[in-house]
Amino acid sequence: MLKRLKGKSKLFAITISSSLLYSGFTFDLASAETEYLPRVQKSQTSTIQKNAPYLADAASIDRVIRAMTLEEKAKFVVGVGMPGISRGPFEITGAVGGTYGVPRLGIPELRLADGPAGLRIRPTRPGQNQTYFATAFPIATSLASTWDTAVAEAVGEAQGNEVKEYGIDLFLAPALDIQRNPLNGRNFEYYSEDPLISGKMAASFVNGIQSNGVGATIKHFAANNQETNRMIIDTIVSQRALREIYLKGFEIAVKESSPWAVMSSYNKINGTYASESTDLLTTVLRKDWGYKGFVMTDWFAGKDPVEQMKAGNGLIMPGSPKKSNLIRLAVEGGRLNEKILDRNIKNILRIVIQTPEFKKYQNSDQPDLKAHAMLARKAASEGMVLLKNKERALPINKNKKIALFGNTQIETIKGGNGSGDVNAAYTVSIAEGLKEAGYQINQELLSKYKTYIDSLRQQEPYKIKPHPWGEDFGKLAPVIPEKPLQESEITAASKDTDLGIIVIGRNSGEAEDRKVVKGDYLLSDAEQDMISRVTTEYHNQGKKVAVILNIGGPIEVASWRDKVDSILVAWQPGQEAGNAVADVVSGIVNPSGKLTTTFPVKYSDVPSAANFPGTPAENPAKVIYEEGIYVGYRYFTTFGVKPAYEFGYGLSYTDFDISHVQINKGKKFKDKLTISAMVENTGSLPGREVVQVYVSAPDGGLEKPSVELRAFAKTKVLQPNQRQLLHFNLNAKDLASFDEEKSTWVLEKGTYTVKVGASSENIKGSATYTVDHDVIVQKVSDVLKPKVDFKQPTKQ
Ligand code: BGC
């Protein structure tokens, strides 16, 4: 039991009110009463009792575990509760979890808080004037769209600094589940439909975070690709799709960045909760991949804490006294071997000794928010993807006049909702950013939009409210219908300005998936109408119209894209949204982002469309990943389905040529491959190009997708006519496929074609190599097999 602080000690029961129920969570109300105890002060942990076992370093861990009572052990493997649900607030308000401390043994309590677009803590504290805002960076999909791992690392480093300076030990980020289907409400927190991009981005982000001496938590492990019934859904998936698609990114991140923690996911995989799966959390993660950190559950995940302990889930989150009691009773009753507890505790303590809390770091509560805002702006602009730019409608000079259409110009969306939201000090709207950049904005239209939005926000259904999960989760702004446009407004604005910009916005969040309905995946009638009428009027006057998409994931574009001149995907760019958009619109930043997710022509083209979010349709209990390995571009390229904008696609204000694609050291594969390609800026503006290396592998015993991304790189800023030679190193594992019959990664014999290009469909050069005989690259454990047969697509 913690010592309470003299004079400050408080002990009070938290009672659940139904409005606080964390939607999407089911949890046991019996566990919902607990006490609020402040964190043990740093000074308290420093009094070493003579000769007592005390946590000092790695060598002391076994001694400390031996000295722990069973009660202490059972409490230590369970978190201390969730503010607003099963406990009072932490002293760092907005921290979403904490670990149990054992002061007599020198074990401090740790504090955990959410990401991944920035640190989510509450910006104000009772009785204090000081604020605790965190920087809202661009969402993960936007970061990935930079295809620049250095940007991901820099953003991770800045976020890790905020984590550290605000007194948090473990950051619950990054999130790297595969964007299996565009409707997943949480895709904005994830990087890509491709595991290589996901893994590389996550690894760089983790390395950035952990360079501060705080921990990263990669989540949600694994195959957590939808929000509908996320806590119970059974994901039925083949071993090959797991290894090649859904686990691959995690494998890369584990091996290339050693994250301190892994968060197991809510869903079941082939019948077993991920959080209760020894196959996943011990066999794959530790035995096959050599992971050395610890595993925690997602909040309220799974059913049985004893099974979670056995599986290798060291820490049950957010935790409740009831769960520790169950664990203690299981040991006493012989259902759980105490050695399992010891094993799990050891994994956690190895991390505890690295934390700022253990090292008694005095956090400043004053991270450099200004510097981080500049980085957020840079990252956001680097991640924007130019989908269309007819007759170079963009960039537009700052002395020109612009009219802005669409509500989202004012209520620009910085990021998605739920635990991935960030309580930032401000969001620069697109209207503000363009104005600040020096553009003359048509004032009449702007003020009409402002008045319209202000008046609707006064009305009850549109009032901005705290998130139903509580203030810590920020605010929710109900969607306002598009402002109706008078013909006269459009005419006046188009006469007065050089360019029309239409801003379309979409948001989504945790616990709910998006829908193929107007106003969500599809444009609303009002948006379609706005695009038609604004473009007609501007085109009549020989002027152009650009659309800016302030979105967290793909929307339908095929029905309207021909009408407009330019389309810029700004994603949800974080708090510097408007400034970053202005940087790209003005050409200060030449767009160099590329899609890490396919924009289909129609939703039904998506390979998982028939199988999302599962069956039975009204309340899915299981979802079968019938598309197998054919996720995203692997499907579109293999089965000849033309997307609206393909994976890897993105335009620039300049032009590039990619040439001299070569495989060094001969045409026969030995144990590695070096590929080189020359990039030249053949246009008239400085810019950066993303070069993508795809490989077409021969069909042998295993069928292969038409192309798979195997490496990528981004050039430096190239001046017109400047060239850069890029090199890519690939080893056998990078090129192998997974043979589920033999549980091996294998490089099958035959001729492989390396295709280097500017997107998955825009290949600029190729070269071939041969593999003489099948090479067994790695044998892994035969686990996670589906218990039912199901059909997967095949090329034949
Ligand atoms: C989310 C996690 C998050 C946790 C704590 C869960 O609902 O799935 O990503 O870290 O809550 O907020």
PDB file of C-alpha atoms in Angstrom, residues 343-482:
ATOM      1  CA  ARG A 343       8.655 -13.521 -15.445  1.00  0.00           C
ATOM      2  CA  ASN A 344       6.220 -10.760 -16.317  1.00  0.00           C
ATOM      3  CA  ILE A 345       7.374  -8.544 -13.475  1.00  0.00           C
ATOM      4  CA  LYS A 346      10.967  -8.956 -14.545  1.00  0.00           C
ATOM      5  CA  ASN A 347      10.156  -7.771 -18.054  1.00  0.00           C
ATOM      6  CA  ILE A 348       8.513  -4.658 -16.644  1.00  0.00           C
ATOM      7  CA  LEU A 349      11.204  -3.903 -14.083  1.00  0.00           C
ATOM      8  CA  ARG A 350      13.860  -4.038 -16.789  1.00  0.00           C
ATOM      9  CA  ILE A 351      12.023  -1.098 -18.343  1.00  0.00           C
ATOM     10  CA  VAL A 352      11.235   0.643 -15.031  1.00  0.00           C
ATOM     11  CA  ILE A 353      14.936   1.142 -14.336  1.00  0.00           C
ATOM     12  CA  GLN A 354      15.276   3.105 -17.578  1.00  0.00           C
ATOM     13  CA  THR A 355      12.440   5.549 -16.926  1.00  0.00           C
ATOM     14  CA  PRO A 356      12.713   9.218 -15.993  1.00  0.00           C
ATOM     15  CA  GLU A 357      10.683   8.482 -12.853  1.00  0.00           C
ATOM     16  CA  PHE A 358      13.177   5.872 -11.698  1.00  0.00           C
ATOM     17  CA  LYS A 359      16.064   8.169 -12.545  1.00  0.00           C
ATOM     18  CA  LYS A 360      14.361  10.965 -10.591  1.00  0.00           C
ATOM     19  CA  TYR A 361      14.303  13.252 -13.573  1.00  0.00           C
ATOM     20  CA  GLN A 362      12.878  16.638 -12.640  1.00  0.00           C
ATOM     21  CA  ASN A 363      10.615  17.457 -15.541  1.00  0.00           C
ATOM     22  CA  SER A 364      10.283  21.117 -16.497  1.00  0.00           C
ATOM     23  CA  ASP A 365       6.656  21.152 -17.646  1.00  0.00           C
ATOM     24  CA  GLN A 366       7.998  23.502 -20.303  1.00  0.00           C
ATOM     25  CA  PRO A 367       8.800  21.768 -23.550  1.00  0.00           C
ATOM     26  CA  ASP A 368       9.739  24.058 -26.420  1.00  0.00           C
ATOM     27  CA  LEU A 369       6.276  24.305 -27.943  1.00  0.00           C
ATOM     28  CA  LYS A 370       7.358  26.974 -30.425  1.00  0.00           C
ATOM     29  CA  ALA A 371      10.091  24.831 -31.928  1.00  0.00           C
ATOM     30  CA  HIS A 372       7.767  21.842 -32.024  1.00  0.00           C
ATOM     31  CA  ALA A 373       5.083  23.863 -33.800  1.00  0.00           C
ATOM     32  CA  MET A 374       7.619  24.716 -36.509  1.00  0.00           C
ATOM     33  CA  LEU A 375       8.453  21.052 -36.881  1.00  0.00           C
ATOM     34  CA  ALA A 376       4.744  20.155 -36.999  1.00  0.00           C
ATOM     35  CA  ARG A 377       4.307  22.675 -39.817  1.00  0.00           C
ATOM     36  CA  LYS A 378       7.237  21.321 -41.773  1.00  0.00           C
ATOM     37  CA  ALA A 379       6.158  17.697 -41.337  1.00  0.00           C
ATOM     38  CA  ALA A 380       2.582  18.540 -42.323  1.00  0.00           C
ATOM     39  CA  SER A 381       3.633  20.239 -45.541  1.00  0.00           C
ATOM     40  CA  GLU A 382       5.988  17.385 -46.440  1.00  0.00           C
ATOM     41  CA  GLY A 383       3.142  14.889 -46.063  1.00  0.00           C
ATOM     42  CA  MET A 384       0.663  16.651 -48.341  1.00  0.00           C
ATOM     43  CA  VAL A 385      -0.152  14.820 -51.554  1.00  0.00           C
ATOM     44  CA  LEU A 386      -0.964  16.639 -54.774  1.00  0.00           C
ATOM     45  CA  LEU A 387      -3.413  14.429 -56.666  1.00  0.00           C
ATOM     46  CA  LYS A 388      -4.154  16.680 -59.584  1.00  0.00           C
ATOM     47  CA  ASN A 389      -2.722  19.917 -60.935  1.00  0.00           C
ATOM     48  CA  LYS A 390      -4.126  20.744 -64.328  1.00  0.00           C
ATOM     49  CA  GLU A 391      -2.123  23.383 -66.164  1.00  0.00           C
ATOM     50  CA  ARG A 392      -0.251  24.055 -62.973  1.00  0.00           C
ATOM     51  CA  ALA A 393      -3.150  25.723 -61.189  1.00  0.00           C
ATOM     52  CA  LEU A 394      -0.960  25.556 -58.105  1.00  0.00           C
ATOM     53  CA  PRO A 395       1.200  27.082 -56.746  1.00  0.00           C
ATOM     54  CA  ILE A 396      -0.319  30.526 -56.736  1.00  0.00           C
ATOM     55  CA  ASN A 397       1.581  33.692 -56.073  1.00  0.00           C
ATOM     56  CA  LYS A 398       0.957  35.462 -52.777  1.00  0.00           C
ATOM     57  CA  ASN A 399      -0.107  38.683 -54.459  1.00  0.00           C
ATOM     58  CA  LYS A 400      -3.146  36.917 -55.942  1.00  0.00           C
ATOM     59  CA  LYS A 401      -6.681  36.890 -54.638  1.00  0.00           C
ATOM     60  CA  ILE A 402      -8.400  33.760 -53.411  1.00  0.00           C
ATOM     61  CA  ALA A 403     -11.994  32.929 -52.494  1.00  0.00           C
ATOM     62  CA  LEU A 404     -12.501  30.116 -50.027  1.00  0.00           C
ATOM     63  CA  PHE A 405     -15.503  27.783 -50.116  1.00  0.00           C
ATOM     64  CA  GLY A 406     -16.482  25.091 -47.647  1.00  0.00           C
ATOM     65  CA  ASN A 407     -17.021  25.122 -43.883  1.00  0.00           C
ATOM     66  CA  THR A 408     -13.708  23.420 -43.197  1.00  0.00           C
ATOM     67  CA  GLN A 409     -11.723  26.490 -44.286  1.00  0.00           C
ATOM     68  CA  ILE A 410     -12.742  27.872 -40.861  1.00  0.00           C
ATOM     69  CA  GLU A 411     -13.160  24.761 -38.776  1.00  0.00           C
ATOM     70  CA  THR A 412     -10.054  23.042 -40.056  1.00  0.00           C
ATOM     71  CA  ILE A 413      -9.544  19.565 -38.612  1.00  0.00           C
ATOM     72  CA  LYS A 414      -6.168  19.063 -36.969  1.00  0.00           C
ATOM     73  CA  GLY A 415      -6.545  15.356 -36.202  1.00  0.00           C
ATOM     74  CA  GLY A 416      -8.949  12.544 -35.389  1.00  0.00           C
ATOM     75  CA  ASN A 417     -11.014  11.882 -32.274  1.00  0.00           C
ATOM     76  CA  GLY A 418     -10.611   9.625 -29.280  1.00  0.00           C
ATOM     77  CA  SER A 419      -7.430   8.653 -27.504  1.00  0.00           C
ATOM     78  CA  GLY A 420      -5.440   9.850 -30.529  1.00  0.00           C
ATOM     79  CA  ASP A 421      -6.656  13.439 -30.110  1.00  0.00           C
ATOM     80  CA  VAL A 422      -4.253  16.066 -28.786  1.00  0.00           C
ATOM     81  CA  ASN A 423      -5.147  18.977 -26.515  1.00  0.00           C
ATOM     82  CA  ALA A 424      -3.255  21.623 -28.453  1.00  0.00           C
ATOM     83  CA  ALA A 425      -3.186  25.341 -27.680  1.00  0.00           C
ATOM     84  CA  TYR A 426      -4.599  26.266 -31.086  1.00  0.00           C
ATOM     85  CA  THR A 427      -5.303  25.124 -34.618  1.00  0.00           C
ATOM     86  CA  VAL A 428      -4.460  27.484 -37.470  1.00  0.00           C
ATOM     87  CA  SER A 429      -7.396  27.237 -39.851  1.00  0.00           C
ATOM     88  CA  ILE A 430      -6.868  27.126 -43.597  1.00  0.00           C
ATOM     89  CA  ALA A 431      -8.471  30.565 -43.924  1.00  0.00           C
ATOM     90  CA  GLU A 432      -6.148  32.003 -41.264  1.00  0.00           C
ATOM     91  CA  GLY A 433      -3.073  30.337 -42.694  1.00  0.00           C
ATOM     92  CA  LEU A 434      -3.646  31.642 -46.203  1.00  0.00           C
ATOM     93  CA  LYS A 435      -4.384  35.126 -44.897  1.00  0.00           C
ATOM     94  CA  GLU A 436      -1.296  35.064 -42.684  1.00  0.00           C
ATOM     95  CA  ALA A 437       0.778  34.027 -45.708  1.00  0.00           C
ATOM     96  CA  GLY A 438      -0.234  37.282 -47.417  1.00  0.00           C
ATOM     97  CA  TYR A 439      -3.049  36.193 -49.723  1.00  0.00           C
ATOM     98  CA  GLN A 440      -5.975  38.525 -50.164  1.00  0.00           C
ATOM     99  CA  ILE A 441      -8.978  36.467 -49.220  1.00  0.00           C
ATOM    100  CA  ASN A 442     -12.429  37.449 -50.453  1.00  0.00           C
ATOM    101  CA  GLN A 443     -13.715  39.001 -47.252  1.00  0.00           C
ATOM    102  CA  GLU A 444     -17.392  39.016 -48.044  1.00  0.00           C
ATOM    103  CA  LEU A 445     -17.553  35.284 -48.503  1.00  0.00           C
ATOM    104  CA  LEU A 446     -15.273  34.651 -45.544  1.00  0.00           C
ATOM    105  CA  SER A 447     -17.434  36.661 -43.191  1.00  0.00           C
ATOM    106  CA  LYS A 448     -20.567  34.940 -44.454  1.00  0.00           C
ATOM    107  CA  TYR A 449     -19.014  31.581 -43.651  1.00  0.00           C
ATOM    108  CA  LYS A 450     -17.973  32.839 -40.222  1.00  0.00           C
ATOM    109  CA  THR A 451     -21.428  34.159 -39.411  1.00  0.00           C
ATOM    110  CA  TYR A 452     -23.059  30.969 -40.637  1.00  0.00           C
ATOM    111  CA  ILE A 453     -20.792  28.721 -38.572  1.00  0.00           C
ATOM    112  CA  ASP A 454     -20.995  30.919 -35.468  1.00  0.00           C
ATOM    113  CA  SER A 455     -24.767  30.937 -35.569  1.00  0.00           C
ATOM    114  CA  LEU A 456     -25.077  27.181 -36.060  1.00  0.00           C
ATOM    115  CA  ARG A 457     -22.628  26.500 -33.252  1.00  0.00           C
ATOM    116  CA  GLN A 458     -24.994  28.365 -30.887  1.00  0.00           C
ATOM    117  CA  GLN A 459     -27.745  25.881 -31.674  1.00  0.00           C
ATOM    118  CA  GLU A 460     -28.058  22.871 -29.430  1.00  0.00           C
ATOM    119  CA  PRO A 461     -27.409  20.090 -31.951  1.00  0.00           C
ATOM    120  CA  TYR A 462     -24.223  21.788 -33.178  1.00  0.00           C
ATOM    121  CA  LYS A 463     -22.754  22.977 -29.879  1.00  0.00           C
ATOM    122  CA  ILE A 464     -19.139  21.917 -29.374  1.00  0.00           C
ATOM    123  CA  LYS A 465     -19.114  19.552 -26.428  1.00  0.00           C
ATOM    124  CA  PRO A 466     -16.516  17.772 -24.361  1.00  0.00           C
ATOM    125  CA  HIS A 467     -15.852  14.276 -25.672  1.00  0.00           C
ATOM    126  CA  PRO A 468     -18.344  11.851 -24.063  1.00  0.00           C
ATOM    127  CA  TRP A 469     -15.393   9.969 -22.557  1.00  0.00           C
ATOM    128  CA  GLY A 470     -14.458  13.076 -20.589  1.00  0.00           C
ATOM    129  CA  GLU A 471     -12.569  16.326 -20.878  1.00  0.00           C
ATOM    130  CA  ASP A 472      -9.203  14.636 -21.229  1.00  0.00           C
ATOM    131  CA  PHE A 473     -10.286  13.431 -24.654  1.00  0.00           C
ATOM    132  CA  GLY A 474     -10.760  16.962 -25.948  1.00  0.00           C
ATOM    133  CA  LYS A 475     -13.878  18.262 -27.634  1.00  0.00           C
ATOM    134  CA  LEU A 476     -16.285  16.985 -30.239  1.00  0.00           C
ATOM    135  CA  ALA A 477     -17.676  19.296 -32.897  1.00  0.00           C
ATOM    136  CA  PRO A 478     -20.858  17.892 -34.467  1.00  0.00           C
ATOM    137  CA  VAL A 479     -20.702  18.209 -38.260  1.00  0.00           C
ATOM    138  CA  ILE A 480     -22.383  21.363 -39.549  1.00  0.00           C
ATOM    139  CA  PRO A 481     -24.164  21.090 -42.911  1.00  0.00           C
ATOM    140  CA  GLU A 482     -22.312  22.868 -45.728  1.00  0.00           C
TER     141      GLU A 482
END
